Amino acid sequence: MSIIITGSLAFDHILQFPGVLEEHILPEHLSKLHVSFLVEDMKKMRGGCASNISYSIALLGQKPSIMATAGRDFGEFDEWLRKRGVDTSLIKIIEDEYTANCFITTDRNSNQITGFYSGAMSKGSLVSFKDIDYKDIQIAIISPNAPDAMIKYCKECRELGIPFIYDPGQQLPRLTKEDMLSSIEGSLFTIVNDYELSVILHRTGKTIEELLDLTKTIVKTMGSEGCSIITKEGEITVKSAKPLRVADPTGAGDAFRSGFITGYVKGLDYEHMAKIANITAVYVVEQDAPATHEFTPEEFKARYRETYGEECPEIF
């Protein structure tokens, strides 16, 4: 049985500006803005939701497959994923495009200016569940990607009977009310943070109870406060794991999804799925960038036991 991860693949360029951005932007001259910032540090990272989710699932001993689009410059990225146990055979290379790129300039006050080039990601709808051996899919996740691709994948999962997780994330602002409701419909899980859930409720005019007529389970993440699993039978809240240090929470949500998916394919109940997800996420919070964390099965089990006072379920 396979785990299919759909979502973005991108190179992230993290630029550190030692000054304060606002000191170099004159409000009275915004109509003819022309500024340049000399940065003192740059990191080029492999990123994107599909990559981040797959990375942690592989660390948890599973074999995820990414179904996405990438550009002609994806070769080294592809090799890096494969070396970490991720199946990349379903990734379609768009030869006349570059892989998506994100450029983030951050000043010393943590203000940011970000530019995102979607590149090959914008062609996400060129891949399809109908073109793969979908009958063996145990679970698929529809994570942030080109909006038309996300809508298409959800529709295909419903039509083909594929259990799927809907994870709209940062693409919510680009989705209409109809897009949201049609994508949520038929999902096994809808995973969102507390703010995103509020946006969905506001934009659709639906209540939690009405959303649960469309999706079986709502998983609400709440950062350091843990997460809640909401069904028609009630709500379960699971506390988060405590980080040894807080470096950068970027990508922690993706890692949470990795742990949740792993718990699902291992047949765990909701509470233990959430606990596995929380432990996976905390490793990312402690690092300066996503997909740089490492842990052995023994380390993971010890962290789980320390956090929840019980033995970790067998997932590795």
Tab-separated table of C-alpha atoms in Angstrom:
chain	number	residue	atom	x	y	z
A	1	MET	CA	0.000	0.000	0.000
A	2	SER	CA	1.332	3.429	-0.902
A	3	ILE	CA	1.382	6.907	0.625
A	4	ILE	CA	1.002	9.658	-1.988
A	5	ILE	CA	2.136	13.196	-1.193
A	6	THR	CA	0.968	16.006	-3.462
A	7	GLY	CA	2.079	19.589	-2.967
A	8	SER	CA	4.725	22.128	-3.801
A	9	LEU	CA	8.384	21.480	-4.542
A	10	ALA	CA	10.576	24.576	-4.298
A	11	PHE	CA	14.021	25.950	-3.635
A	12	ASP	CA	13.981	28.368	-0.693
A	13	HIS	CA	16.568	31.164	-0.683
A	14	ILE	CA	16.908	32.610	2.826
A	15	LEU	CA	18.648	36.021	2.790
A	16	GLN	CA	19.713	37.779	6.006
A	17	PHE	CA	19.781	41.587	5.954
A	18	PRO	CA	21.684	42.968	8.998
A	19	GLY	CA	19.743	46.229	9.105
A	20	VAL	CA	16.069	47.187	9.363
A	21	LEU	CA	14.101	47.133	6.120
A	22	GLU	CA	11.734	49.980	6.988
A	23	GLU	CA	14.650	52.386	7.427
A	24	HIS	CA	15.348	52.087	3.694
A	25	ILE	CA	11.783	52.440	2.432
A	26	LEU	CA	10.387	55.975	2.261
A	27	PRO	CA	6.551	55.944	2.461
A	28	GLU	CA	6.255	59.175	0.443
A	29	HIS	CA	8.126	57.542	-2.474
A	30	LEU	CA	6.324	54.202	-2.686
A	31	SER	CA	5.012	55.075	-6.148
A	32	LYS	CA	8.588	54.964	-7.489
A	33	LEU	CA	10.117	52.392	-5.160
A	34	HIS	CA	13.617	51.272	-6.128
A	35	VAL	CA	15.674	49.746	-3.344
A	36	SER	CA	18.500	47.261	-3.056
A	37	PHE	CA	19.583	45.404	0.084
A	38	LEU	CA	23.078	44.037	0.558
A	39	VAL	CA	22.609	40.834	2.544
A	40	GLU	CA	25.290	39.228	4.667
A	41	ASP	CA	24.165	35.602	4.502
A	42	MET	CA	22.249	33.349	2.123
A	43	LYS	CA	21.046	29.788	2.490
A	44	LYS	CA	19.574	27.799	-0.368
A	45	MET	CA	17.298	25.103	0.989
A	46	ARG	CA	15.225	22.367	-0.584
A	47	GLY	CA	11.651	23.042	0.382
A	48	GLY	CA	8.008	22.910	-0.519
A	49	CYS	CA	5.216	21.127	1.322
A	50	ALA	CA	5.532	17.866	-0.622
A	51	SER	CA	9.252	17.655	0.071
A	52	ASN	CA	8.948	18.559	3.758
A	53	ILE	CA	6.131	16.101	4.431
A	54	SER	CA	7.863	13.279	2.567
A	55	TYR	CA	11.176	13.889	4.342
A	56	SER	CA	9.720	13.300	7.803
A	57	ILE	CA	7.561	10.362	6.702
A	58	ALA	CA	10.725	8.672	5.430
A	59	LEU	CA	12.458	9.410	8.768
A	60	LEU	CA	9.545	7.614	10.432
A	61	GLY	CA	10.345	4.487	8.443
A	62	GLN	CA	7.698	4.748	5.724
A	63	LYS	CA	8.083	4.949	1.927
A	64	PRO	CA	6.256	8.050	0.631
A	65	SER	CA	5.807	8.842	-3.059
A	66	ILE	CA	5.616	12.430	-4.287
A	67	MET	CA	3.191	13.247	-7.111
A	68	ALA	CA	4.031	16.769	-8.271
A	69	THR	CA	5.716	18.858	-10.948
A	70	ALA	CA	9.265	20.211	-10.978
A	71	GLY	CA	11.516	22.019	-13.433
A	72	ARG	CA	14.567	21.193	-15.478
A	73	ASP	CA	16.841	22.169	-12.577
A	74	PHE	CA	15.413	19.491	-10.255
A	75	GLY	CA	18.164	16.881	-10.716
A	76	GLU	CA	20.129	17.419	-7.493
A	77	PHE	CA	16.909	17.896	-5.490
A	78	ASP	CA	15.587	14.615	-6.900
A	79	GLU	CA	18.761	12.763	-5.915
A	80	TRP	CA	18.627	14.240	-2.401
A	81	LEU	CA	15.058	13.009	-1.912
A	82	ARG	CA	15.785	9.531	-3.232
A	83	LYS	CA	18.788	9.147	-0.927
A	84	ARG	CA	16.444	9.829	1.992
A	85	GLY	CA	13.981	7.132	1.044
A	86	VAL	CA	11.441	9.159	-0.921
A	87	ASP	CA	10.031	7.730	-4.166
A	88	THR	CA	10.215	10.436	-6.853
A	89	SER	CA	9.084	8.365	-9.843
A	90	LEU	CA	5.703	10.165	-9.988
A	91	ILE	CA	7.258	13.650	-10.256
A	92	LYS	CA	6.762	15.131	-13.726
A	93	ILE	CA	9.616	17.292	-15.019
A	94	ILE	CA	8.501	20.369	-16.977
A	95	GLU	CA	11.491	20.922	-19.255
A	96	ASP	CA	10.686	24.522	-20.225
A	97	GLU	CA	10.250	25.699	-16.620
A	98	TYR	CA	12.402	26.027	-13.524
A	99	THR	CA	11.401	24.478	-10.222
A	100	ALA	CA	9.504	26.922	-8.016
A	101	ASN	CA	11.739	29.354	-6.126
A	102	CYS	CA	11.077	31.386	-3.003
A	103	PHE	CA	13.305	34.363	-2.072
A	104	ILE	CA	12.944	35.587	1.506
A	105	THR	CA	14.857	38.609	2.803
A	106	THR	CA	14.695	38.884	6.598
A	107	ASP	CA	15.992	41.834	8.623
A	108	ARG	CA	17.243	41.862	12.211
A	109	ASN	CA	13.711	42.563	13.499
A	110	SER	CA	12.342	39.513	11.655
A	111	ASN	CA	10.529	41.650	9.079
A	112	GLN	CA	10.451	39.965	5.699
A	113	ILE	CA	10.103	40.680	2.003
A	114	THR	CA	9.276	37.563	-0.007
A	115	GLY	CA	9.142	36.870	-3.708
A	116	PHE	CA	7.773	33.555	-5.013
A	117	TYR	CA	8.220	32.214	-8.523
A	118	SER	CA	5.807	29.335	-9.082
A	119	GLY	CA	7.545	27.956	-12.168
A	120	ALA	CA	6.800	24.285	-12.725
A	121	MET	CA	4.460	24.226	-9.739
A	122	SER	CA	1.911	26.152	-11.810
A	123	LYS	CA	1.650	23.068	-14.057
A	124	GLY	CA	0.618	20.788	-11.204
A	125	SER	CA	-2.638	19.855	-12.906
A	126	LEU	CA	-0.647	17.987	-15.581
A	127	VAL	CA	-0.267	15.025	-13.214
A	128	SER	CA	-3.217	12.877	-12.233
A	129	PHE	CA	-4.202	10.088	-9.860
A	130	LYS	CA	-5.839	8.445	-12.873
A	131	ASP	CA	-2.417	7.880	-14.423
A	132	ILE	CA	-1.016	5.848	-11.514
A	133	ASP	CA	-1.908	2.573	-9.781
A	134	TYR	CA	-4.404	4.295	-7.496
A	135	LYS	CA	-6.011	1.082	-6.189
A	136	ASP	CA	-2.998	0.484	-3.922
A	137	ILE	CA	-3.059	3.959	-2.327
A	138	GLN	CA	-3.580	3.767	1.428
A	139	ILE	CA	-3.737	7.540	1.943
A	140	ALA	CA	-3.038	10.679	-0.100
A	141	ILE	CA	-2.556	14.223	1.110
A	142	ILE	CA	-3.527	17.257	-0.940
A	143	SER	CA	-1.173	19.908	0.468
A	144	PRO	CA	-0.567	23.486	-0.819
A	145	ASN	CA	0.126	23.552	-4.528
A	146	ALA	CA	-1.271	25.299	-7.604
A	147	PRO	CA	-4.957	25.878	-6.649
A	148	ASP	CA	-6.347	24.269	-9.807
A	149	ALA	CA	-4.234	21.184	-9.172
A	150	MET	CA	-5.461	20.909	-5.577
A	151	ILE	CA	-9.094	21.118	-6.675
A	152	LYS	CA	-8.476	18.505	-9.384
A	153	TYR	CA	-6.749	16.076	-6.988
A	154	CYS	CA	-9.567	16.258	-4.432
A	155	LYS	CA	-12.124	15.577	-7.152
A	156	GLU	CA	-10.129	12.616	-8.451
A	157	CYS	CA	-9.748	11.140	-4.970
A	158	ARG	CA	-13.513	11.263	-4.499
A	159	GLU	CA	-14.162	9.724	-7.905
A	160	LEU	CA	-11.574	6.956	-7.479
A	161	GLY	CA	-12.352	6.193	-3.849
A	162	ILE	CA	-8.901	7.220	-2.569
A	163	PRO	CA	-8.801	8.144	1.152
A	164	PHE	CA	-7.388	11.664	1.269
A	165	ILE	CA	-6.343	14.471	3.585
A	166	TYR	CA	-7.232	18.022	2.595
A	167	ASP	CA	-4.540	20.492	3.699
A	168	PRO	CA	-5.182	23.898	2.048
A	169	GLY	CA	-2.693	25.888	4.159
A	170	GLN	CA	-1.287	29.050	2.615
A	171	GLN	CA	-3.405	28.684	-0.530
A	172	LEU	CA	-6.624	29.530	1.351
A	173	PRO	CA	-6.606	33.207	0.226
A	174	ARG	CA	-6.715	32.062	-3.414
A	175	LEU	CA	-9.635	29.664	-2.956
A	176	THR	CA	-13.287	30.616	-3.366
A	177	LYS	CA	-16.024	29.453	-1.024
A	178	GLU	CA	-17.042	26.874	-3.606
A	179	ASP	CA	-13.430	25.673	-3.992
A	180	MET	CA	-13.105	25.137	-0.244
A	181	LEU	CA	-16.377	23.268	0.185
A	182	SER	CA	-15.913	21.030	-2.861
A	183	SER	CA	-12.371	20.139	-1.777
A	184	ILE	CA	-13.298	19.408	1.834
A	185	GLU	CA	-16.156	17.176	0.710
A	186	GLY	CA	-15.318	13.498	0.944
A	187	SER	CA	-12.019	13.977	2.727
A	188	LEU	CA	-11.033	11.570	5.473
A	189	PHE	CA	-9.257	14.399	7.333
A	190	THR	CA	-9.097	18.154	6.919
A	191	ILE	CA	-5.935	19.466	8.614
A	192	VAL	CA	-5.656	23.188	9.357
A	193	ASN	CA	-4.279	25.448	12.063
A	194	ASP	CA	-6.655	27.347	14.327
A	195	TYR	CA	-6.457	30.539	12.225
A	196	GLU	CA	-7.063	28.680	8.964
A	197	LEU	CA	-10.101	26.963	10.445
A	198	SER	CA	-11.495	30.367	11.408
A	199	VAL	CA	-10.947	31.571	7.825
A	200	ILE	CA	-12.792	28.560	6.401
A	201	LEU	CA	-15.715	29.029	8.782
A	202	HIS	CA	-15.924	32.741	7.983
A	203	ARG	CA	-15.540	32.411	4.203
A	204	THR	CA	-17.963	29.503	3.821
A	205	GLY	CA	-20.488	30.593	6.439
A	206	LYS	CA	-20.497	27.048	7.776
A	207	THR	CA	-20.344	25.817	11.362
A	208	ILE	CA	-18.000	23.095	12.620
A	209	GLU	CA	-20.959	20.706	12.669
A	210	GLU	CA	-21.796	21.510	9.043
A	211	LEU	CA	-18.173	20.989	7.952
A	212	LEU	CA	-18.285	17.571	9.607
A	213	ASP	CA	-21.053	16.664	7.183
A	214	LEU	CA	-18.412	17.038	4.460
A	215	THR	CA	-15.251	15.691	6.099
A	216	LYS	CA	-15.001	12.842	8.563
A	217	THR	CA	-12.491	14.544	10.875
A	218	ILE	CA	-11.105	18.045	11.409
A	219	VAL	CA	-7.576	18.173	12.792
A	220	LYS	CA	-6.807	21.609	14.264
A	221	THR	CA	-3.196	22.419	15.120
A	222	MET	CA	-2.538	25.075	17.763
A	223	GLY	CA	1.237	25.417	17.922
A	224	SER	CA	2.601	25.162	21.441
A	225	GLU	CA	-0.895	24.396	22.735
A	226	GLY	CA	-1.027	21.088	20.891
A	227	CYS	CA	-3.814	19.952	18.604
A	228	SER	CA	-7.479	18.970	18.598
A	229	ILE	CA	-9.140	16.119	16.749
A	230	ILE	CA	-12.782	17.041	16.047
A	231	THR	CA	-15.428	14.535	14.961
A	232	LYS	CA	-19.193	14.254	15.310
A	233	GLU	CA	-18.539	12.124	18.401
A	234	GLY	CA	-16.619	14.887	20.158
A	235	GLU	CA	-13.230	16.582	20.454
A	236	ILE	CA	-9.901	15.224	21.690
A	237	THR	CA	-7.135	17.671	22.646
A	238	VAL	CA	-3.556	16.418	22.804
A	239	LYS	CA	-0.783	18.506	24.353
A	240	SER	CA	2.270	19.416	22.302
A	241	ALA	CA	5.798	18.227	22.898
A	242	LYS	CA	8.142	20.721	24.560
A	243	PRO	CA	11.084	21.793	22.359
A	244	LEU	CA	14.612	21.764	23.773
A	245	ARG	CA	15.047	25.134	22.051
A	246	VAL	CA	12.920	27.227	19.715
A	247	ALA	CA	14.902	27.981	16.567
A	248	ASP	CA	12.411	28.318	13.707
A	249	PRO	CA	8.882	26.845	13.517
A	250	THR	CA	8.850	26.934	9.706
A	251	GLY	CA	7.909	23.491	8.432
A	252	ALA	CA	6.661	22.179	11.775
A	253	GLY	CA	3.149	21.929	10.350
A	254	ASP	CA	4.417	19.763	7.500
A	255	ALA	CA	6.191	17.486	9.976
A	256	PHE	CA	2.990	17.248	12.033
A	257	ARG	CA	1.224	15.947	8.940
A	258	SER	CA	4.011	13.419	8.415
A	259	GLY	CA	3.517	12.010	11.894
A	260	PHE	CA	-0.253	12.006	11.543
A	261	ILE	CA	-0.095	10.112	8.246
A	262	THR	CA	2.349	7.602	9.719
A	263	GLY	CA	0.050	6.998	12.666
A	264	TYR	CA	-2.855	6.482	10.284
A	265	VAL	CA	-1.123	3.911	8.072
A	266	LYS	CA	-0.009	2.067	11.220
A	267	GLY	CA	-3.624	1.785	12.335
A	268	LEU	CA	-3.381	3.954	15.461
A	269	ASP	CA	-6.342	5.687	17.092
A	270	TYR	CA	-6.766	9.453	16.823
A	271	GLU	CA	-5.067	10.250	20.131
A	272	HIS	CA	-1.923	8.298	19.304
A	273	MET	CA	-1.848	9.607	15.736
A	274	ALA	CA	-1.809	13.124	17.218
A	275	LYS	CA	0.932	12.253	19.695
A	276	ILE	CA	3.165	10.836	16.948
A	277	ALA	CA	2.467	14.011	14.934
A	278	ASN	CA	3.380	16.317	17.828
A	279	ILE	CA	6.664	14.541	18.496
A	280	THR	CA	7.604	14.693	14.814
A	281	ALA	CA	6.819	18.417	14.661
A	282	VAL	CA	8.910	19.377	17.693
A	283	TYR	CA	12.111	18.167	16.017
A	284	VAL	CA	11.588	20.778	13.286
A	285	VAL	CA	10.967	23.635	15.746
A	286	GLU	CA	14.410	22.979	17.214
A	287	GLN	CA	16.202	23.460	13.870
A	288	ASP	CA	16.959	26.566	11.831
A	289	ALA	CA	15.292	25.228	8.671
A	290	PRO	CA	12.819	22.547	7.603
A	291	ALA	CA	14.033	19.103	6.520
A	292	THR	CA	17.314	19.389	8.416
A	293	HIS	CA	16.246	17.470	11.542
A	294	GLU	CA	17.289	13.902	12.244
A	295	PHE	CA	16.300	11.251	14.768
A	296	THR	CA	16.737	7.534	15.234
A	297	PRO	CA	13.829	5.266	16.173
A	298	GLU	CA	15.303	4.972	19.652
A	299	GLU	CA	15.558	8.753	20.067
A	300	PHE	CA	12.003	9.233	18.831
A	301	LYS	CA	10.618	6.598	21.202
A	302	ALA	CA	12.491	8.118	24.134
A	303	ARG	CA	11.120	11.590	23.312
A	304	TYR	CA	7.616	10.168	23.085
A	305	ARG	CA	7.953	8.358	26.414
A	306	GLU	CA	9.343	11.481	28.089
A	307	THR	CA	6.506	13.661	26.747
A	308	TYR	CA	3.493	11.408	27.236
A	309	GLY	CA	4.575	9.030	30.001
A	310	GLU	CA	3.836	5.926	27.964
A	311	GLU	CA	5.579	3.709	25.469
A	312	CYS	CA	5.561	4.786	21.851
A	313	PRO	CA	3.399	2.645	19.566
A	314	GLU	CA	5.285	0.493	17.065
A	315	ILE	CA	5.588	2.628	13.960
A	316	PHE	CA	9.121	2.008	12.722
